[in-house]
PDB file of C-alpha atoms in Angstrom:
ATOM      1  CA  UNK A   1     -16.589 -12.155 -12.616  1.00 58.00           C
ATOM      2  CA  UNK A   2     -16.312 -10.427 -15.973  1.00 76.00           C
ATOM      3  CA  UNK A   3     -18.407  -7.517 -14.712  1.00 76.00           C
ATOM      4  CA  UNK A   4     -16.000  -6.974 -11.810  1.00 77.00           C
ATOM      5  CA  UNK A   5     -13.044  -6.896 -14.186  1.00 83.00           C
ATOM      6  CA  UNK A   6     -14.834  -4.387 -16.406  1.00 86.00           C
ATOM      7  CA  UNK A   7     -15.492  -2.122 -13.399  1.00 84.00           C
ATOM      8  CA  UNK A   8     -11.863  -2.423 -12.312  1.00 85.00           C
ATOM      9  CA  UNK A   9     -10.579  -1.525 -15.770  1.00 87.00           C
ATOM     10  CA  UNK A  10     -13.011   1.388 -16.008  1.00 87.00           C
ATOM     11  CA  UNK A  11     -11.915   2.670 -12.576  1.00 85.00           C
ATOM     12  CA  UNK A  12      -8.223   2.486 -13.419  1.00 85.00           C
ATOM     13  CA  UNK A  13      -8.836   4.150 -16.763  1.00 86.00           C
ATOM     14  CA  UNK A  14     -10.751   6.979 -15.096  1.00 82.00           C
ATOM     15  CA  UNK A  15      -7.937   7.509 -12.599  1.00 78.00           C
ATOM     16  CA  UNK A  16      -5.310   7.602 -15.333  1.00 78.00           C
ATOM     17  CA  UNK A  17      -7.298  10.005 -17.504  1.00 80.00           C
ATOM     18  CA  UNK A  18      -7.965  12.422 -14.637  1.00 75.00           C
ATOM     19  CA  UNK A  19      -4.381  12.428 -13.352  1.00 68.00           C
ATOM     20  CA  UNK A  20      -3.491  15.870 -14.755  1.00 65.00           C
ATOM     21  CA  UNK A  21      -6.450  17.357 -12.888  1.00 60.00           C
ATOM     22  CA  UNK A  22      -5.329  15.772  -9.615  1.00 58.00           C
ATOM     23  CA  UNK A  23      -2.020  17.633  -9.602  1.00 58.00           C
ATOM     24  CA  UNK A  24      -3.092  20.492  -7.366  1.00 58.00           C
ATOM     25  CA  UNK A  25      -1.976  22.088  -4.139  1.00 60.00           C
ATOM     26  CA  UNK A  26      -3.452  23.335  -0.915  1.00 70.00           C
ATOM     27  CA  UNK A  27      -3.237  27.031  -0.040  1.00 74.00           C
ATOM     28  CA  UNK A  28      -0.102  26.670   2.116  1.00 77.00           C
ATOM     29  CA  UNK A  29       1.705  24.569  -0.492  1.00 74.00           C
ATOM     30  CA  UNK A  30       0.810  27.079  -3.165  1.00 75.00           C
ATOM     31  CA  UNK A  31       2.152  29.950  -1.038  1.00 80.00           C
ATOM     32  CA  UNK A  32       5.407  28.058  -0.479  1.00 79.00           C
ATOM     33  CA  UNK A  33       5.839  27.436  -4.197  1.00 79.00           C
ATOM     34  CA  UNK A  34       5.043  31.039  -5.088  1.00 81.00           C
ATOM     35  CA  UNK A  35       7.599  32.215  -2.520  1.00 85.00           C
ATOM     36  CA  UNK A  36      10.272  29.867  -3.892  1.00 82.00           C
ATOM     37  CA  UNK A  37       9.531  30.828  -7.504  1.00 81.00           C
ATOM     38  CA  UNK A  38       9.814  34.508  -6.650  1.00 85.00           C
ATOM     39  CA  UNK A  39      13.237  33.755  -5.117  1.00 84.00           C
ATOM     40  CA  UNK A  40      14.328  31.927  -8.289  1.00 82.00           C
ATOM     41  CA  UNK A  41      13.897  28.262  -7.241  1.00 78.00           C
ATOM     42  CA  UNK A  42      11.560  26.570  -9.728  1.00 76.00           C
ATOM     43  CA  UNK A  43      12.256  22.911  -8.862  1.00 78.00           C
ATOM     44  CA  UNK A  44      10.183  22.686  -5.677  1.00 77.00           C
ATOM     45  CA  UNK A  45       6.809  22.565  -7.437  1.00 73.00           C
ATOM     46  CA  UNK A  46       7.355  19.295  -9.283  1.00 74.00           C
ATOM     47  CA  UNK A  47       8.561  17.504  -6.159  1.00 79.00           C
ATOM     48  CA  UNK A  48       5.666  18.835  -4.121  1.00 78.00           C
ATOM     49  CA  UNK A  49       3.140  17.678  -6.711  1.00 76.00           C
ATOM     50  CA  UNK A  50       4.645  14.176  -6.730  1.00 81.00           C
ATOM     51  CA  UNK A  51       4.484  14.099  -2.935  1.00 81.00           C
ATOM     52  CA  UNK A  52       0.817  15.058  -2.996  1.00 79.00           C
ATOM     53  CA  UNK A  53       0.068  12.319  -5.527  1.00 82.00           C
ATOM     54  CA  UNK A  54       1.982   9.775  -3.448  1.00 84.00           C
ATOM     55  CA  UNK A  55       0.030  10.663  -0.312  1.00 84.00           C
ATOM     56  CA  UNK A  56      -3.221  10.517  -2.275  1.00 84.00           C
ATOM     57  CA  UNK A  57      -2.528   7.153  -3.900  1.00 89.00           C
ATOM     58  CA  UNK A  58      -0.914   5.180  -1.054  1.00 89.00           C
ATOM     59  CA  UNK A  59      -4.056   4.370   1.008  1.00 90.00           C
ATOM     60  CA  UNK A  60      -6.070   3.368  -2.047  1.00 91.00           C
ATOM     61  CA  UNK A  61      -3.286   1.142  -3.297  1.00 92.00           C
ATOM     62  CA  UNK A  62      -2.952  -0.527   0.099  1.00 92.00           C
ATOM     63  CA  UNK A  63      -6.695  -1.158   0.356  1.00 93.00           C
ATOM     64  CA  UNK A  64      -6.772  -2.512  -3.193  1.00 93.00           C
ATOM     65  CA  UNK A  65      -4.018  -5.027  -2.433  1.00 94.00           C
ATOM     66  CA  UNK A  66      -5.780  -6.168   0.749  1.00 95.00           C
ATOM     67  CA  UNK A  67      -9.099  -6.515  -1.113  1.00 94.00           C
ATOM     68  CA  UNK A  68      -7.419  -8.502  -3.891  1.00 94.00           C
ATOM     69  CA  UNK A  69      -5.899 -11.026  -1.503  1.00 94.00           C
ATOM     70  CA  UNK A  70      -9.153 -11.254   0.453  1.00 94.00           C
ATOM     71  CA  UNK A  71     -11.039 -11.959  -2.776  1.00 93.00           C
ATOM     72  CA  UNK A  72      -8.531 -14.623  -3.845  1.00 92.00           C
ATOM     73  CA  UNK A  73      -8.764 -16.326  -0.441  1.00 91.00           C
ATOM     74  CA  UNK A  74     -12.579 -16.272  -0.484  1.00 90.00           C
ATOM     75  CA  UNK A  75     -12.648 -17.644  -4.025  1.00 89.00           C
ATOM     76  CA  UNK A  76     -10.246 -20.455  -3.125  1.00 87.00           C
ATOM     77  CA  UNK A  77     -12.238 -21.286   0.037  1.00 85.00           C
ATOM     78  CA  UNK A  78     -15.485 -21.389  -1.978  1.00 83.00           C
ATOM     79  CA  UNK A  79     -13.878 -23.658  -4.582  1.00 81.00           C
ATOM     80  CA  UNK A  80     -12.725 -26.095  -1.883  1.00 78.00           C
ATOM     81  CA  UNK A  81     -16.239 -26.423  -0.420  1.00 72.00           C
ATOM     82  CA  UNK A  82     -17.746 -27.659  -3.676  1.00 64.00           C
TER      83      UNK A  82
END
C-alpha cells in the first residue's frame, strides 16, 4: 500500500515539474498564433495553450478517478471476505 502511494506521489510530482515543457503547439496551432501575433492579437496563444493542456489532461484524470473507485471497491470487497 505504501509503495503505491509513493508511486502516485512521484507520478504527480513528475507531471507538475514537467508542466512548462508540456505547453507546446502543433504546426497548425503555431501557424494560427503566428498569424494572429503578426496582426496584433497576442491573447490567443495563452488560451490555446490552456486548451491543449485541458485536452491532454482530461482522459488521464477520468481514468485515474475510475481506477481509484475500482481500487476502493476491490479493497472493501476483500475486507468483507475476511
